Amino acid sequence: METTVKTICPYCGVGCGLSVKVRDNRIVDVKGDKEHPANFGSLCTKGATVDQTIDTPNRLKFAQIRFNRSDPFEPVPLDGALEHLAEKYRSIFRDHGRDAVAFYVSGQLTTESQYVFNKLAKGAIGTNNIDANSRLCMSSAVSAYKLSLGADAPPTCYEDIELTECFLILGANMAECHPVLWQRIKRRANRKRVRIIVVDPRRTPTAENAHLHLAIRPGTDVALLNAMLHVMISQGWINPRFIRDHTEDWEKVRGMVEGWSPARAAKVCGVSEIDIHRAAFWFGQSADALSFWAMGANQSTQGVAKNLGIINLHLATGKIGRPGSGPFSLTGQPNAMGGREVGYMSGLLPGHRNVSDDAHRKEIAEIWGVPLPRIRPKPGLDAVRMFEALETGEVKALWVVGCNPLATMPNSNQIRRALEKVELLVVQDCYHPTETSRLAHVLLPAALNLEMEGTMTNSERRVSLLQPCVSPPGEARPDWEIGCRFAALMGYEEQFSFSSAANIFEEHKLCCSDVYALNMDGITYGRLKHHPIQWPCPTKSSPGIARRYRRKTFATPSGRARFHPVDDLPPADRITPDYPFALTTGRLAHQWHSRTKTGHVAKLGKLNPEPFVAAHPADAQRLGLRNGDAVRLISRRGVARTRLKIEESMREGSLFMPFHWGQSAGEDGCVNLVTHGEADPISRQPELKHNAVRLERDGGEAVKA
Ligand SMILES: Nc1nc2c(c(=O)[nH]1)N[C@H]1C(S)=C(S)[C@@H](COP(=O)(O)OP(=O)(O)OC[C@H]3O[C@@H](n4cnc5c(=O)[nH]c(N)nc54)[C@H](O)[C@@H]3O)O[C@H]1N2
Ligand SMILES: Nc1nc2c(c(=O)[nH]1)N[C@H]1C(S)=C(S)[C@@H](COP(=O)(O)OP(=O)(O)OC[C@H]3O[C@@H](n4cnc5c(=O)[nH]c(N)nc54)[C@H](O)[C@@H]3O)O[C@H]1N2
Ligand code: SF4
Ligand SMILES: [Mo]
């Protein structure tokens, strides 16, 4: 019998709906869901081939254990593996205390799974040492929204694309990374008067299609944004009434941008003065402006400042809280937004709460049914510090759920040392081997999104229901279920007695109930079966609120949005004669992160077949290098080997290397061997977009970093 199941694409944060045809527990066809408001039937190459990620030769179907890293893994029943873990965890708690364990979880899990692991760590075990790959992804945006608007998450919705006149796209390569939204933008830009401004050091496929491409020197966005505001003030393109009635601290920002003339910024950014004027004119004079940004803004030691710089433009012009206007951070992973709701990072609690707030801990302890002192007030270790603490031995056990840190964390040499040192490494994944799982002691088999029920929230705050298309293979189970079974073995049967994902969602809703901005009282699995819903959604009859701050009351204590002055600071890794290039890293259209999923899809492999480092022709010529030459990148941390691709689209002095090929391109093929862990002081998001390196022909002989 053939059935059609509606679910969600498990890749990017656009959150496209899928309509999946299933026969005899096999997927026979994947199409875009025509009724889903994120994509109206469209899909990109990754979404359209997602069925090919299920039955791969490296699928992890059973739990496996070994006692030493030199031993082979032995398959064991899942229950046996969890009992073994419960015993190990008890002995670590006895000998070293509860902060001797840590969890590293993912924006690719369902909200329910994220909720369970957060509750397990912070509520049951009593450690705040849980962090997520969102630290590398969205944490700068989270910090900036809270600082400026008083609450996390974008105030905008996808429909604003069809209403705006000006797109400012900064540090986001939407054509490759958010392709379905990009199609919508391109359609909109066919209209007269609609403009696209792209700020990116590279001439990406996104920049190719812009009306204005500002190819700034990497890391100089704040200077550009300040100069744009400078022009808008001097030309009278700001909105004094909005500033007076709905914001605070304007004078501080005005004072700061006064010093950022377009002439000064043009020098710092390496773009023309006239282009800065043009960008300011289009943003300031268009009836509406929508800003999109992603990792070119967030992954920086100035990540929060870049975000605030963008939000300042919207506040100064009053282009926020109305259709067609507003700041719109692009969420990377399919459910990084869910992770923000459940507060799975080391300083947070569910419902946009903080561990350091007494009232917040009390509220959550009550909902969780755990004694108040169990939730610790001190924030735990963020991702970078967590791996440092593993290396020093301060943390003895790490449980990784849905991440591949050896391929994706900065400074892989340090990450490897940390993972080799840790006494107990648990890797819960759908595949094995991965870079990280090769070093594990215990492997736990996770179901894929297409095999389970749960919810995910996309970039526009829209919650969609995942419905199982096929059953998981072997003993693979949804992540939440594995977490609950372990919690029960640790003595928390009652607090984790969830019989379904829907049960967990109901408890999650309780945590969000008193938070107006995040309220989802009106969302139920029953309603989601019919259509996805945006939060806030306070009642069962509410369709969900598409745009926030329509009444211009912000979520700050005063109700006013807050301006924050930001100044241009240099990136952390200094360019010197020994390390003369600024290496940036990022993505290609047809691969996903460390390729555990896309690496087995033949069509995607043909489209983006191999790793490379891209350089400008003039740089290659100066170094006597030709297209395709074997080269090495040398940084203060390590050495990575790859092939050179000469590209006109590069800026002179800048290099670009995708991070998709971890060690699948060879032991030293991972670009993160040369990246560094210096992070934004507020968001603790590492600066993956700016690394000082040397580029050389690879002679094969050993080199020292
Ligand atoms: N195909 C594909 N799509 C994906 C993903 C994937 O793996 N593959 N991953 C998803 C995830 S998790 C994420 S976070 C998003 C990321 O989506 P994006 O952020 O759009 O992708 P990136 O390639 O990481 O970086 C974007 C751009 O930042 C530019 N950049 C580098 N330094 C600077 C700078 O200093 N200033 C400015 N303005 N720009 C700079 C780079 O040249 C690059 O083009 O993509 C999501 N979508
Ligand atoms: N140099 C450089 N490094 C980067 C970035 C960059 O731009 N440059 N970007 C950073 C960003 S923005 C991100 S988001 C991170 C991503 O970093 P990671 O999340 O570490 O990368 P993935 O390869 O997606 O790893 C996810 C792992 O989870 C598994 N998995 C997938 N679905 C599930 C599931 O449902 N359950 C379980 N248990 N496992 C699952 C996959 O098989 C895979 O092994 O990379 C970061 N690293
Ligand atoms: S745009 Fe993103 S969510 Fe949509 S199909 Fe592509 S990867 Fe999936
Ligand atoms: Mo991300």
mmCIF file of C-alpha atoms in Angstrom, residues 154-397:
data_model
loop_
_atom_site.group_PDB
_atom_site.id
_atom_site.type_symbol
_atom_site.label_atom_id
_atom_site.label_comp_id
_atom_site.label_asym_id
_atom_site.label_seq_id
_atom_site.Cartn_x
_atom_site.Cartn_y
_atom_site.Cartn_z
ATOM 1 C CA PRO A 154 13.883 37.297 14.489
ATOM 2 C CA PRO A 155 10.772 39.485 14.474
ATOM 3 C CA THR A 156 10.214 38.885 10.757
ATOM 4 C CA CYS A 157 8.671 36.201 8.524
ATOM 5 C CA TYR A 158 9.297 34.799 5.048
ATOM 6 C CA GLU A 159 6.349 36.678 3.611
ATOM 7 C CA ASP A 160 8.323 39.870 4.177
ATOM 8 C CA ILE A 161 10.430 38.809 1.198
ATOM 9 C CA GLU A 162 7.458 39.454 -1.074
ATOM 10 C CA LEU A 163 6.874 42.872 0.516
ATOM 11 C CA THR A 164 10.259 44.488 0.808
ATOM 12 C CA GLU A 165 12.083 46.817 -1.547
ATOM 13 C CA CYS A 166 15.625 46.387 -0.344
ATOM 14 C CA PHE A 167 17.526 43.266 0.687
ATOM 15 C CA LEU A 168 20.723 43.710 2.670
ATOM 16 C CA ILE A 169 22.424 40.299 2.675
ATOM 17 C CA LEU A 170 25.540 40.344 4.813
ATOM 18 C CA GLY A 171 27.875 37.390 5.284
ATOM 19 C CA ALA A 172 25.326 34.966 3.904
ATOM 20 C CA ASN A 173 25.617 32.989 0.710
ATOM 21 C CA MET A 174 21.919 32.321 0.323
ATOM 22 C CA ALA A 175 22.146 30.944 -3.210
ATOM 23 C CA GLU A 176 24.087 27.971 -1.844
ATOM 24 C CA CYS A 177 23.021 27.763 1.790
ATOM 25 C CA HIS A 178 19.365 28.816 1.885
ATOM 26 C CA PRO A 179 18.485 28.102 -1.753
ATOM 27 C CA VAL A 180 14.721 27.956 -1.516
ATOM 28 C CA LEU A 181 14.524 31.354 0.197
ATOM 29 C CA TRP A 182 16.972 32.687 -2.346
ATOM 30 C CA GLN A 183 14.603 31.658 -5.129
ATOM 31 C CA ARG A 184 11.917 33.732 -3.436
ATOM 32 C CA ILE A 185 14.252 36.729 -3.201
ATOM 33 C CA LYS A 186 15.212 36.443 -6.850
ATOM 34 C CA ARG A 187 11.574 36.346 -7.870
ATOM 35 C CA ARG A 188 10.919 39.470 -5.826
ATOM 36 C CA ALA A 189 13.958 41.205 -7.289
ATOM 37 C CA ASN A 190 12.501 40.900 -10.776
ATOM 38 C CA ARG A 191 10.371 43.870 -9.827
ATOM 39 C CA LYS A 192 11.526 47.340 -10.675
ATOM 40 C CA ARG A 193 12.861 49.294 -7.709
ATOM 41 C CA VAL A 194 13.661 46.193 -5.632
ATOM 42 C CA ARG A 195 17.390 46.089 -4.806
ATOM 43 C CA ILE A 196 19.745 43.442 -3.469
ATOM 44 C CA ILE A 197 22.901 44.519 -1.643
ATOM 45 C CA VAL A 198 25.360 41.727 -0.826
ATOM 46 C CA VAL A 199 28.250 42.179 1.587
ATOM 47 C CA ASP A 200 30.747 39.333 1.213
ATOM 48 C CA PRO A 201 34.501 39.291 0.583
ATOM 49 C CA ARG A 202 33.906 36.676 -2.127
ATOM 50 C CA ARG A 203 31.849 37.116 -5.268
ATOM 51 C CA THR A 204 29.574 34.217 -4.371
ATOM 52 C CA PRO A 205 26.685 33.038 -6.563
ATOM 53 C CA THR A 206 24.569 35.248 -4.277
ATOM 54 C CA ALA A 207 26.748 38.294 -4.936
ATOM 55 C CA GLU A 208 26.678 37.578 -8.682
ATOM 56 C CA ASN A 209 22.972 38.304 -8.641
ATOM 57 C CA ALA A 210 23.084 41.428 -6.488
ATOM 58 C CA HIS A 211 22.563 44.986 -7.665
ATOM 59 C CA LEU A 212 25.459 45.971 -5.471
ATOM 60 C CA HIS A 213 28.237 43.735 -4.203
ATOM 61 C CA LEU A 214 30.422 45.164 -1.447
ATOM 62 C CA ALA A 215 33.461 42.882 -1.490
ATOM 63 C CA ILE A 216 34.787 44.047 1.849
ATOM 64 C CA ARG A 217 38.036 43.001 3.442
ATOM 65 C CA PRO A 218 37.157 40.073 5.735
ATOM 66 C CA GLY A 219 36.130 41.116 9.223
ATOM 67 C CA THR A 220 35.413 44.782 8.482
ATOM 68 C CA ASP A 221 31.589 44.707 8.490
ATOM 69 C CA VAL A 222 31.212 46.942 11.539
ATOM 70 C CA ALA A 223 33.073 49.770 9.810
ATOM 71 C CA LEU A 224 30.804 49.440 6.794
ATOM 72 C CA LEU A 225 27.589 49.346 8.843
ATOM 73 C CA ASN A 226 28.667 52.370 10.887
ATOM 74 C CA ALA A 227 29.467 54.311 7.730
ATOM 75 C CA MET A 228 26.086 53.424 6.215
ATOM 76 C CA LEU A 229 24.419 54.842 9.306
ATOM 77 C CA HIS A 230 26.691 57.887 9.150
ATOM 78 C CA VAL A 231 25.438 58.608 5.624
ATOM 79 C CA MET A 232 21.805 58.019 6.573
ATOM 80 C CA ILE A 233 22.095 60.513 9.434
ATOM 81 C CA SER A 234 23.772 63.161 7.352
ATOM 82 C CA GLN A 235 21.244 62.730 4.523
ATOM 83 C CA GLY A 236 18.240 62.750 6.853
ATOM 84 C CA TRP A 237 17.190 59.226 5.969
ATOM 85 C CA ILE A 238 16.631 58.191 9.563
ATOM 86 C CA ASN A 239 13.326 58.196 11.441
ATOM 87 C CA PRO A 240 13.614 60.611 14.406
ATOM 88 C CA ARG A 241 10.102 59.954 15.630
ATOM 89 C CA PHE A 242 10.632 56.211 15.853
ATOM 90 C CA ILE A 243 13.972 56.779 17.565
ATOM 91 C CA ARG A 244 12.376 59.141 20.096
ATOM 92 C CA ASP A 245 9.309 57.069 20.886
ATOM 93 C CA HIS A 246 10.560 53.496 20.741
ATOM 94 C CA THR A 247 14.276 53.305 21.401
ATOM 95 C CA GLU A 248 16.955 54.240 23.914
ATOM 96 C CA ASP A 249 20.671 55.060 23.816
ATOM 97 C CA TRP A 250 20.519 56.603 20.349
ATOM 98 C CA GLU A 251 22.976 59.354 21.302
ATOM 99 C CA LYS A 252 25.681 56.790 22.019
ATOM 100 C CA VAL A 253 25.328 55.314 18.557
ATOM 101 C CA ARG A 254 25.119 58.680 16.887
ATOM 102 C CA GLY A 255 28.357 59.650 18.627
ATOM 103 C CA MET A 256 30.078 56.477 17.499
ATOM 104 C CA VAL A 257 29.089 56.644 13.842
ATOM 105 C CA GLU A 258 30.020 60.288 13.595
ATOM 106 C CA GLY A 259 33.619 59.149 13.437
ATOM 107 C CA TRP A 260 32.868 56.643 10.661
ATOM 108 C CA SER A 261 32.824 58.728 7.511
ATOM 109 C CA PRO A 262 32.404 56.754 4.274
ATOM 110 C CA ALA A 263 35.938 57.831 3.365
ATOM 111 C CA ARG A 264 37.357 56.215 6.490
ATOM 112 C CA ALA A 265 35.274 53.069 6.118
ATOM 113 C CA ALA A 266 36.143 52.770 2.434
ATOM 114 C CA LYS A 267 39.819 52.543 3.405
ATOM 115 C CA VAL A 268 39.215 50.015 6.181
ATOM 116 C CA CYS A 269 36.852 47.849 4.135
ATOM 117 C CA GLY A 270 38.647 48.124 0.805
ATOM 118 C CA VAL A 271 35.537 49.198 -1.114
ATOM 119 C CA SER A 272 34.650 52.474 -2.825
ATOM 120 C CA GLU A 273 33.098 55.391 -1.008
ATOM 121 C CA ILE A 274 30.438 55.696 -3.667
ATOM 122 C CA ASP A 275 29.302 52.115 -3.043
ATOM 123 C CA ILE A 276 28.882 52.818 0.665
ATOM 124 C CA HIS A 277 26.724 55.829 -0.242
ATOM 125 C CA ARG A 278 24.693 53.701 -2.623
ATOM 126 C CA ALA A 279 24.095 50.995 -0.008
ATOM 127 C CA ALA A 280 23.003 53.621 2.519
ATOM 128 C CA PHE A 281 20.738 55.253 -0.050
ATOM 129 C CA TRP A 282 18.969 52.038 -0.992
ATOM 130 C CA PHE A 283 18.542 50.913 2.589
ATOM 131 C CA GLY A 284 17.556 54.344 3.875
ATOM 132 C CA GLN A 285 15.323 55.462 1.041
ATOM 133 C CA SER A 286 13.491 52.242 0.226
ATOM 134 C CA ALA A 287 10.048 52.092 1.764
ATOM 135 C CA ASP A 288 11.038 48.815 3.396
ATOM 136 C CA ALA A 289 14.289 46.983 4.007
ATOM 137 C CA LEU A 290 14.932 43.404 5.075
ATOM 138 C CA SER A 291 18.365 42.295 6.292
ATOM 139 C CA PHE A 292 19.531 38.711 6.096
ATOM 140 C CA TRP A 293 22.774 37.538 7.635
ATOM 141 C CA ALA A 294 24.447 34.297 8.589
ATOM 142 C CA MET A 295 27.943 33.034 9.365
ATOM 143 C CA GLY A 296 29.910 35.853 7.744
ATOM 144 C CA ALA A 297 28.455 37.965 10.565
ATOM 145 C CA ASN A 298 28.128 35.467 13.431
ATOM 146 C CA GLN A 299 31.402 33.515 13.231
ATOM 147 C CA SER A 300 33.600 36.363 14.295
ATOM 148 C CA THR A 301 35.207 37.793 17.416
ATOM 149 C CA GLN A 302 32.970 40.761 16.511
ATOM 150 C CA GLY A 303 29.953 38.563 15.842
ATOM 151 C CA VAL A 304 27.637 40.288 18.295
ATOM 152 C CA ALA A 305 28.843 43.733 17.171
ATOM 153 C CA LYS A 306 28.119 42.905 13.523
ATOM 154 C CA ASN A 307 24.609 41.775 14.469
ATOM 155 C CA LEU A 308 24.047 44.922 16.530
ATOM 156 C CA GLY A 309 25.370 47.050 13.670
ATOM 157 C CA ILE A 310 22.668 45.632 11.405
ATOM 158 C CA ILE A 311 19.930 46.007 14.006
ATOM 159 C CA ASN A 312 21.026 49.631 14.595
ATOM 160 C CA LEU A 313 20.232 50.377 10.926
ATOM 161 C CA HIS A 314 16.702 49.043 11.358
ATOM 162 C CA LEU A 315 16.099 50.929 14.596
ATOM 163 C CA ALA A 316 17.471 54.197 13.229
ATOM 164 C CA THR A 317 15.188 54.044 10.205
ATOM 165 C CA GLY A 318 12.196 52.546 12.047
ATOM 166 C CA LYS A 319 12.314 49.645 9.595
ATOM 167 C CA ILE A 320 11.254 46.999 12.070
ATOM 168 C CA GLY A 321 7.950 45.613 13.331
ATOM 169 C CA ARG A 322 6.134 46.198 10.067
ATOM 170 C CA PRO A 323 5.543 44.108 6.951
ATOM 171 C CA GLY A 324 8.525 43.999 4.606
ATOM 172 C CA SER A 325 11.071 45.313 7.121
ATOM 173 C CA GLY A 326 13.282 44.004 9.855
ATOM 174 C CA PRO A 327 16.411 42.158 10.870
ATOM 175 C CA PHE A 328 16.260 38.490 9.851
ATOM 176 C CA SER A 329 19.063 36.197 10.976
ATOM 177 C CA LEU A 330 19.173 33.052 8.861
ATOM 178 C CA THR A 331 19.149 29.949 11.000
ATOM 179 C CA GLY A 332 21.687 27.416 9.838
ATOM 180 C CA GLN A 333 20.493 24.053 11.046
ATOM 181 C CA PRO A 334 16.967 22.726 10.696
ATOM 182 C CA ASN A 335 16.211 23.105 14.391
ATOM 183 C CA ALA A 336 18.700 25.508 15.903
ATOM 184 C CA MET A 337 15.599 27.567 16.733
ATOM 185 C CA GLY A 338 14.172 24.692 18.769
ATOM 186 C CA GLY A 339 17.447 24.555 20.667
ATOM 187 C CA ARG A 340 17.048 28.233 21.487
ATOM 188 C CA GLU A 341 13.516 27.573 22.786
ATOM 189 C CA VAL A 342 14.687 24.747 25.054
ATOM 190 C CA GLY A 343 17.817 26.674 26.104
ATOM 191 C CA TYR A 344 20.299 23.886 25.434
ATOM 192 C CA MET A 345 23.402 26.029 25.691
ATOM 193 C CA SER A 346 25.489 26.106 28.837
ATOM 194 C CA GLY A 347 24.059 29.271 30.403
ATOM 195 C CA LEU A 348 20.400 28.867 29.472
ATOM 196 C CA LEU A 349 17.220 27.199 30.639
ATOM 197 C CA PRO A 350 14.013 26.503 28.680
ATOM 198 C CA GLY A 351 11.796 29.364 27.575
ATOM 199 C CA HIS A 352 14.595 31.900 27.056
ATOM 200 C CA ARG A 353 15.620 31.654 30.713
ATOM 201 C CA ASN A 354 19.063 31.783 32.309
ATOM 202 C CA VAL A 355 20.651 29.401 34.827
ATOM 203 C CA SER A 356 22.027 32.385 36.747
ATOM 204 C CA ASP A 357 18.533 33.771 37.510
ATOM 205 C CA ASP A 358 17.077 32.489 40.804
ATOM 206 C CA ALA A 359 13.473 32.885 39.709
ATOM 207 C CA HIS A 360 14.137 31.136 36.405
ATOM 208 C CA ARG A 361 15.726 28.131 38.112
ATOM 209 C CA LYS A 362 12.807 27.873 40.474
ATOM 210 C CA GLU A 363 10.238 27.952 37.691
ATOM 211 C CA ILE A 364 12.017 25.286 35.691
ATOM 212 C CA ALA A 365 12.775 23.029 38.683
ATOM 213 C CA GLU A 366 9.038 22.957 39.362
ATOM 214 C CA ILE A 367 8.137 21.987 35.808
ATOM 215 C CA TRP A 368 10.931 19.434 35.655
ATOM 216 C CA GLY A 369 9.964 17.931 39.012
ATOM 217 C CA VAL A 370 13.504 18.125 40.383
ATOM 218 C CA PRO A 371 14.778 19.647 43.648
ATOM 219 C CA LEU A 372 15.723 23.313 43.170
ATOM 220 C CA PRO A 373 19.382 22.943 44.252
ATOM 221 C CA ARG A 374 19.876 20.378 41.500
ATOM 222 C CA ILE A 375 19.918 23.148 38.875
ATOM 223 C CA ARG A 376 23.223 24.913 39.288
ATOM 224 C CA PRO A 377 23.384 28.731 39.052
ATOM 225 C CA LYS A 378 26.777 28.939 37.368
ATOM 226 C CA PRO A 379 26.838 28.672 33.568
ATOM 227 C CA GLY A 380 28.601 25.569 32.314
ATOM 228 C CA LEU A 381 31.368 25.281 29.752
ATOM 229 C CA ASP A 382 30.784 26.627 26.260
ATOM 230 C CA ALA A 383 31.903 24.413 23.365
ATOM 231 C CA VAL A 384 35.444 25.767 23.030
ATOM 232 C CA ARG A 385 36.072 25.662 26.777
ATOM 233 C CA MET A 386 34.453 22.244 27.044
ATOM 234 C CA PHE A 387 37.018 20.717 24.701
ATOM 235 C CA GLU A 388 39.790 22.536 26.575
ATOM 236 C CA ALA A 389 38.514 21.040 29.829
ATOM 237 C CA LEU A 390 38.501 17.586 28.238
ATOM 238 C CA GLU A 391 42.139 18.012 27.330
ATOM 239 C CA THR A 392 43.174 19.113 30.827
ATOM 240 C CA GLY A 393 41.267 16.173 32.307
ATOM 241 C CA GLU A 394 38.872 18.383 34.261
ATOM 242 C CA VAL A 395 36.000 16.698 32.395
ATOM 243 C CA LYS A 396 36.156 12.900 32.249
ATOM 244 C CA ALA A 397 33.193 11.941 30.098
#
